[in-house]
Amino acid sequence: MTQIFGDFIEKPQTKEKLMLEFLPDSISVQEFWRNNDYAANFIADFLATLITKNGSEDSDLKRSTKIKSATSYIANELLENAVKYSHQASQIPIKVKLYSNKGKTQFFITNSLSHLRSANLQGVIYQLSNNNHEELYLNQLEKNVDDEYSFKSGLGFLSMINDYSAKLAWKFEAVPDKPAIMIVTTMVEFTM
């Protein structure tokens, strides 16, 4: 069974891409968490190099800084969510794919989830789909002040939408040989 939320793109129309895969048993969640910013910054540097390779130095520097900032933030949020919510015992790798074409960038991050976490994420998606993003963002900021351990806030997704005009979509797939597990692919598309 496959469920799609949003305008999910199966195969982007571009040749330029980056793919990374993290195996669950290669590094502990705590160790990955401490070093997550290195992976996010690597992805941001890679994308900035792809996008700004054909311009003047001044415009490239300004654009590169803007691209790196947005990409690093989005990559960091996506990686943190994937690591935090992945079903570690399933041994299903976290996969990151990055596509860029004509200033449009698409991130795809895939990880495993328990059915409970999948239902929680779908609840967040429902909130994102059916509410004003700015109001929801302010409400979530207020809620997080009261409950710093809130796991269902969607604040990272809301920041991507509000701060970077990102479009988000999700694909949920059943795992045939692991009925207690779902695979989710989060797609974030933004223009630079």
PDB file of C-alpha atoms in Angstrom:
ATOM      1  CA  MET A   1       0.000   0.000   0.000  1.00  0.00           C
ATOM      2  CA  THR A   2       1.313   3.441  -0.965  1.00  0.00           C
ATOM      3  CA  GLN A   3      -0.061   6.794   0.207  1.00  0.00           C
ATOM      4  CA  ILE A   4       0.942  10.142  -1.285  1.00  0.00           C
ATOM      5  CA  PHE A   5       0.452  13.491   0.446  1.00  0.00           C
ATOM      6  CA  GLY A   6       1.098  16.667  -1.555  1.00  0.00           C
ATOM      7  CA  ASP A   7       2.557  16.975  -5.035  1.00  0.00           C
ATOM      8  CA  PHE A   8       5.133  14.227  -4.749  1.00  0.00           C
ATOM      9  CA  ILE A   9       7.516  13.952  -7.727  1.00  0.00           C
ATOM     10  CA  GLU A  10       8.585  10.389  -8.445  1.00  0.00           C
ATOM     11  CA  LYS A  11      11.522  11.143 -10.751  1.00  0.00           C
ATOM     12  CA  PRO A  12      12.885  14.682 -11.071  1.00  0.00           C
ATOM     13  CA  GLN A  13      13.915  15.746 -14.563  1.00  0.00           C
ATOM     14  CA  THR A  14      17.602  16.469 -14.012  1.00  0.00           C
ATOM     15  CA  LYS A  15      21.016  14.859 -14.237  1.00  0.00           C
ATOM     16  CA  GLU A  16      22.688  16.703 -11.368  1.00  0.00           C
ATOM     17  CA  LYS A  17      22.214  14.877  -8.114  1.00  0.00           C
ATOM     18  CA  LEU A  18      23.741  13.704  -4.885  1.00  0.00           C
ATOM     19  CA  MET A  19      22.863  10.491  -3.095  1.00  0.00           C
ATOM     20  CA  LEU A  20      23.869   9.530   0.428  1.00  0.00           C
ATOM     21  CA  GLU A  21      22.932   6.493   2.441  1.00  0.00           C
ATOM     22  CA  PHE A  22      23.332   6.035   6.176  1.00  0.00           C
ATOM     23  CA  LEU A  23      23.175   2.516   7.545  1.00  0.00           C
ATOM     24  CA  PRO A  24      21.454   2.319  10.942  1.00  0.00           C
ATOM     25  CA  ASP A  25      24.177   0.212  12.552  1.00  0.00           C
ATOM     26  CA  SER A  26      27.104   2.247  11.196  1.00  0.00           C
ATOM     27  CA  ILE A  27      26.834   4.962  13.844  1.00  0.00           C
ATOM     28  CA  SER A  28      24.741   5.420  16.973  1.00  0.00           C
ATOM     29  CA  VAL A  29      21.827   7.838  16.932  1.00  0.00           C
ATOM     30  CA  GLN A  30      23.586   9.968  19.547  1.00  0.00           C
ATOM     31  CA  GLU A  31      26.797  10.115  17.512  1.00  0.00           C
ATOM     32  CA  PHE A  32      24.931  10.954  14.330  1.00  0.00           C
ATOM     33  CA  TRP A  33      22.969  13.629  16.185  1.00  0.00           C
ATOM     34  CA  ARG A  34      26.197  15.273  17.368  1.00  0.00           C
ATOM     35  CA  ASN A  35      27.597  15.308  13.820  1.00  0.00           C
ATOM     36  CA  ASN A  36      24.424  15.992  11.843  1.00  0.00           C
ATOM     37  CA  ASP A  37      25.529  19.524  10.981  1.00  0.00           C
ATOM     38  CA  TYR A  38      28.581  18.158   9.114  1.00  0.00           C
ATOM     39  CA  ALA A  39      26.351  16.172   6.770  1.00  0.00           C
ATOM     40  CA  ALA A  40      23.971  19.130   6.325  1.00  0.00           C
ATOM     41  CA  ASN A  41      26.859  21.492   5.570  1.00  0.00           C
ATOM     42  CA  PHE A  42      28.387  19.019   3.104  1.00  0.00           C
ATOM     43  CA  ILE A  43      25.076  18.838   1.234  1.00  0.00           C
ATOM     44  CA  ALA A  44      24.783  22.654   1.296  1.00  0.00           C
ATOM     45  CA  ASP A  45      28.333  23.141  -0.028  1.00  0.00           C
ATOM     46  CA  PHE A  46      27.752  20.565  -2.755  1.00  0.00           C
ATOM     47  CA  LEU A  47      24.525  22.211  -3.909  1.00  0.00           C
ATOM     48  CA  ALA A  48      25.971  25.731  -3.818  1.00  0.00           C
ATOM     49  CA  THR A  49      28.847  24.571  -6.021  1.00  0.00           C
ATOM     50  CA  LEU A  50      26.423  23.009  -8.527  1.00  0.00           C
ATOM     51  CA  ILE A  51      24.162  26.036  -8.735  1.00  0.00           C
ATOM     52  CA  THR A  52      26.720  28.861  -8.783  1.00  0.00           C
ATOM     53  CA  LYS A  53      29.259  27.378 -11.174  1.00  0.00           C
ATOM     54  CA  ASN A  54      28.512  29.786 -14.063  1.00  0.00           C
ATOM     55  CA  GLY A  55      28.277  33.367 -12.787  1.00  0.00           C
ATOM     56  CA  SER A  56      30.343  36.351 -11.751  1.00  0.00           C
ATOM     57  CA  GLU A  57      32.344  36.087  -8.537  1.00  0.00           C
ATOM     58  CA  ASP A  58      30.353  38.737  -6.636  1.00  0.00           C
ATOM     59  CA  SER A  59      26.960  37.397  -7.577  1.00  0.00           C
ATOM     60  CA  ASP A  60      28.190  33.838  -6.984  1.00  0.00           C
ATOM     61  CA  LEU A  61      29.357  34.664  -3.460  1.00  0.00           C
ATOM     62  CA  LYS A  62      26.036  36.262  -2.468  1.00  0.00           C
ATOM     63  CA  ARG A  63      23.988  33.535  -4.095  1.00  0.00           C
ATOM     64  CA  SER A  64      26.220  30.799  -2.716  1.00  0.00           C
ATOM     65  CA  THR A  65      25.796  32.146   0.825  1.00  0.00           C
ATOM     66  CA  LYS A  66      22.008  32.239   0.428  1.00  0.00           C
ATOM     67  CA  ILE A  67      21.905  28.737  -1.070  1.00  0.00           C
ATOM     68  CA  LYS A  68      24.172  27.307   1.630  1.00  0.00           C
ATOM     69  CA  SER A  69      22.084  28.816   4.409  1.00  0.00           C
ATOM     70  CA  ALA A  70      18.761  27.515   3.078  1.00  0.00           C
ATOM     71  CA  THR A  71      20.117  24.119   2.095  1.00  0.00           C
ATOM     72  CA  SER A  72      21.971  23.582   5.359  1.00  0.00           C
ATOM     73  CA  TYR A  73      18.840  24.399   7.367  1.00  0.00           C
ATOM     74  CA  ILE A  74      16.584  22.145   5.291  1.00  0.00           C
ATOM     75  CA  ALA A  75      19.099  19.282   5.197  1.00  0.00           C
ATOM     76  CA  ASN A  76      19.645  19.542   8.939  1.00  0.00           C
ATOM     77  CA  GLU A  77      15.902  19.420   9.680  1.00  0.00           C
ATOM     78  CA  LEU A  78      15.311  16.491   7.345  1.00  0.00           C
ATOM     79  CA  LEU A  79      18.282  14.504   8.641  1.00  0.00           C
ATOM     80  CA  GLU A  80      17.370  15.167  12.273  1.00  0.00           C
ATOM     81  CA  ASN A  81      13.814  13.960  11.690  1.00  0.00           C
ATOM     82  CA  ALA A  82      14.981  10.888   9.780  1.00  0.00           C
ATOM     83  CA  VAL A  83      17.458   9.896  12.480  1.00  0.00           C
ATOM     84  CA  LYS A  84      15.167  10.744  15.391  1.00  0.00           C
ATOM     85  CA  TYR A  85      12.144   8.850  14.064  1.00  0.00           C
ATOM     86  CA  SER A  86      13.751   5.981  12.124  1.00  0.00           C
ATOM     87  CA  HIS A  87      12.924   2.481  13.215  1.00  0.00           C
ATOM     88  CA  GLN A  88      16.497   1.486  14.098  1.00  0.00           C
ATOM     89  CA  ALA A  89      15.816  -2.230  14.581  1.00  0.00           C
ATOM     90  CA  SER A  90      14.540  -2.556  11.002  1.00  0.00           C
ATOM     91  CA  GLN A  91      18.072  -1.992   9.655  1.00  0.00           C
ATOM     92  CA  ILE A  92      16.590  -0.022   6.740  1.00  0.00           C
ATOM     93  CA  PRO A  93      19.039   2.721   5.677  1.00  0.00           C
ATOM     94  CA  ILE A  94      18.289   6.425   5.654  1.00  0.00           C
ATOM     95  CA  LYS A  95      18.648   7.662   2.068  1.00  0.00           C
ATOM     96  CA  VAL A  96      19.152  11.241   0.932  1.00  0.00           C
ATOM     97  CA  LYS A  97      18.776  12.311  -2.692  1.00  0.00           C
ATOM     98  CA  LEU A  98      19.308  15.825  -3.952  1.00  0.00           C
ATOM     99  CA  TYR A  99      18.355  17.092  -7.391  1.00  0.00           C
ATOM    100  CA  SER A 100      18.877  20.555  -8.812  1.00  0.00           C
ATOM    101  CA  ASN A 101      17.854  22.024 -12.141  1.00  0.00           C
ATOM    102  CA  LYS A 102      17.422  25.667 -13.215  1.00  0.00           C
ATOM    103  CA  GLY A 103      17.418  27.008  -9.658  1.00  0.00           C
ATOM    104  CA  LYS A 104      14.861  24.484  -8.420  1.00  0.00           C
ATOM    105  CA  THR A 105      16.076  21.991  -5.838  1.00  0.00           C
ATOM    106  CA  GLN A 106      14.399  18.835  -4.598  1.00  0.00           C
ATOM    107  CA  PHE A 107      15.424  16.921  -1.495  1.00  0.00           C
ATOM    108  CA  PHE A 108      14.188  13.407  -0.951  1.00  0.00           C
ATOM    109  CA  ILE A 109      14.907  11.745   2.359  1.00  0.00           C
ATOM    110  CA  THR A 110      13.726   8.214   3.017  1.00  0.00           C
ATOM    111  CA  ASN A 111      13.606   6.417   6.337  1.00  0.00           C
ATOM    112  CA  SER A 112      11.692   3.699   8.138  1.00  0.00           C
ATOM    113  CA  LEU A 113       8.982   4.356  10.723  1.00  0.00           C
ATOM    114  CA  SER A 114       6.848   2.326  13.067  1.00  0.00           C
ATOM    115  CA  HIS A 115       3.124   2.486  12.304  1.00  0.00           C
ATOM    116  CA  LEU A 116       2.608   4.708  15.365  1.00  0.00           C
ATOM    117  CA  ARG A 117       5.210   7.228  14.207  1.00  0.00           C
ATOM    118  CA  SER A 118       3.759   7.034  10.705  1.00  0.00           C
ATOM    119  CA  ALA A 119       0.295   7.899  12.068  1.00  0.00           C
ATOM    120  CA  ASN A 120       1.784  10.783  14.080  1.00  0.00           C
ATOM    121  CA  LEU A 121       3.538  12.159  10.986  1.00  0.00           C
ATOM    122  CA  GLN A 122       0.339  11.865   8.969  1.00  0.00           C
ATOM    123  CA  GLY A 123      -1.394  13.904  11.694  1.00  0.00           C
ATOM    124  CA  VAL A 124       1.253  16.622  11.303  1.00  0.00           C
ATOM    125  CA  ILE A 125       0.789  16.501   7.521  1.00  0.00           C
ATOM    126  CA  TYR A 126      -2.964  16.906   7.984  1.00  0.00           C
ATOM    127  CA  GLN A 127      -2.367  19.990  10.154  1.00  0.00           C
ATOM    128  CA  LEU A 128       0.032  21.448   7.569  1.00  0.00           C
ATOM    129  CA  SER A 129      -2.429  20.802   4.753  1.00  0.00           C
ATOM    130  CA  ASN A 130      -5.497  22.238   6.450  1.00  0.00           C
ATOM    131  CA  ASN A 131      -4.305  25.317   8.316  1.00  0.00           C
ATOM    132  CA  ASN A 132      -2.809  28.705   7.616  1.00  0.00           C
ATOM    133  CA  HIS A 133       0.956  28.139   7.764  1.00  0.00           C
ATOM    134  CA  GLU A 134       1.789  31.443   9.437  1.00  0.00           C
ATOM    135  CA  GLU A 135      -0.847  30.987  12.160  1.00  0.00           C
ATOM    136  CA  LEU A 136       0.163  27.378  12.686  1.00  0.00           C
ATOM    137  CA  TYR A 137       3.829  28.418  12.927  1.00  0.00           C
ATOM    138  CA  LEU A 138       3.093  31.023  15.620  1.00  0.00           C
ATOM    139  CA  ASN A 139       0.843  28.595  17.519  1.00  0.00           C
ATOM    140  CA  GLN A 140       3.526  25.897  17.431  1.00  0.00           C
ATOM    141  CA  LEU A 141       6.182  28.324  18.664  1.00  0.00           C
ATOM    142  CA  GLU A 142       3.952  29.150  21.633  1.00  0.00           C
ATOM    143  CA  LYS A 143       3.215  25.461  22.321  1.00  0.00           C
ATOM    144  CA  ASN A 144       6.889  24.560  22.161  1.00  0.00           C
ATOM    145  CA  VAL A 145       7.701  27.169  24.797  1.00  0.00           C
ATOM    146  CA  ASP A 146       5.338  25.310  27.133  1.00  0.00           C
ATOM    147  CA  ASP A 147       6.375  21.819  25.991  1.00  0.00           C
ATOM    148  CA  GLU A 148       9.996  21.697  24.836  1.00  0.00           C
ATOM    149  CA  TYR A 149       9.742  17.933  24.304  1.00  0.00           C
ATOM    150  CA  SER A 150       6.891  18.115  21.799  1.00  0.00           C
ATOM    151  CA  PHE A 151       7.479  15.448  19.154  1.00  0.00           C
ATOM    152  CA  LYS A 152       4.556  16.318  16.905  1.00  0.00           C
ATOM    153  CA  SER A 153       5.006  20.033  16.327  1.00  0.00           C
ATOM    154  CA  GLY A 154       6.003  20.092  12.660  1.00  0.00           C
ATOM    155  CA  LEU A 155       7.922  23.278  13.414  1.00  0.00           C
ATOM    156  CA  GLY A 156      10.816  22.332  11.111  1.00  0.00           C
ATOM    157  CA  PHE A 157       8.410  21.734   8.226  1.00  0.00           C
ATOM    158  CA  LEU A 158       6.652  25.027   8.961  1.00  0.00           C
ATOM    159  CA  SER A 159       9.989  26.865   8.981  1.00  0.00           C
ATOM    160  CA  MET A 160      10.833  25.401   5.571  1.00  0.00           C
ATOM    161  CA  ILE A 161       7.479  26.560   4.199  1.00  0.00           C
ATOM    162  CA  ASN A 162       7.506  30.023   5.806  1.00  0.00           C
ATOM    163  CA  ASP A 163      11.191  30.910   5.568  1.00  0.00           C
ATOM    164  CA  TYR A 164      12.141  29.285   2.253  1.00  0.00           C
ATOM    165  CA  SER A 165       8.796  29.004   0.403  1.00  0.00           C
ATOM    166  CA  ALA A 166       9.371  25.257   0.238  1.00  0.00           C
ATOM    167  CA  LYS A 167       6.793  22.824  -1.059  1.00  0.00           C
ATOM    168  CA  LEU A 168       6.550  19.578   0.866  1.00  0.00           C
ATOM    169  CA  ALA A 169       5.171  16.183  -0.062  1.00  0.00           C
ATOM    170  CA  TRP A 170       5.354  12.667   1.374  1.00  0.00           C
ATOM    171  CA  LYS A 171       5.139   9.106   0.165  1.00  0.00           C
ATOM    172  CA  PHE A 172       4.361   6.292   2.616  1.00  0.00           C
ATOM    173  CA  GLU A 173       4.977   2.692   1.588  1.00  0.00           C
ATOM    174  CA  ALA A 174       4.422  -0.615   3.337  1.00  0.00           C
ATOM    175  CA  VAL A 175       7.393  -2.947   3.750  1.00  0.00           C
ATOM    176  CA  PRO A 176       6.235  -6.386   2.543  1.00  0.00           C
ATOM    177  CA  ASP A 177       8.522  -8.489   4.736  1.00  0.00           C
ATOM    178  CA  LYS A 178       8.242  -6.168   7.784  1.00  0.00           C
ATOM    179  CA  PRO A 179       4.538  -5.531   8.456  1.00  0.00           C
ATOM    180  CA  ALA A 180       5.193  -3.341  11.512  1.00  0.00           C
ATOM    181  CA  ILE A 181       7.303  -0.892   9.484  1.00  0.00           C
ATOM    182  CA  MET A 182       6.502   1.856   6.983  1.00  0.00           C
ATOM    183  CA  ILE A 183       8.914   3.609   4.647  1.00  0.00           C
ATOM    184  CA  VAL A 184       8.398   7.372   4.344  1.00  0.00           C
ATOM    185  CA  THR A 185      10.000   9.607   1.769  1.00  0.00           C
ATOM    186  CA  THR A 186       9.794  13.316   2.500  1.00  0.00           C
ATOM    187  CA  MET A 187      10.201  15.607  -0.492  1.00  0.00           C
ATOM    188  CA  VAL A 188      11.097  19.256  -0.078  1.00  0.00           C
ATOM    189  CA  GLU A 189      11.239  21.471  -3.143  1.00  0.00           C
ATOM    190  CA  PHE A 190      12.522  25.036  -3.095  1.00  0.00           C
ATOM    191  CA  THR A 191      13.822  27.617  -5.556  1.00  0.00           C
ATOM    192  CA  MET A 192      17.077  29.547  -5.262  1.00  0.00           C
TER     193      MET A 192
END
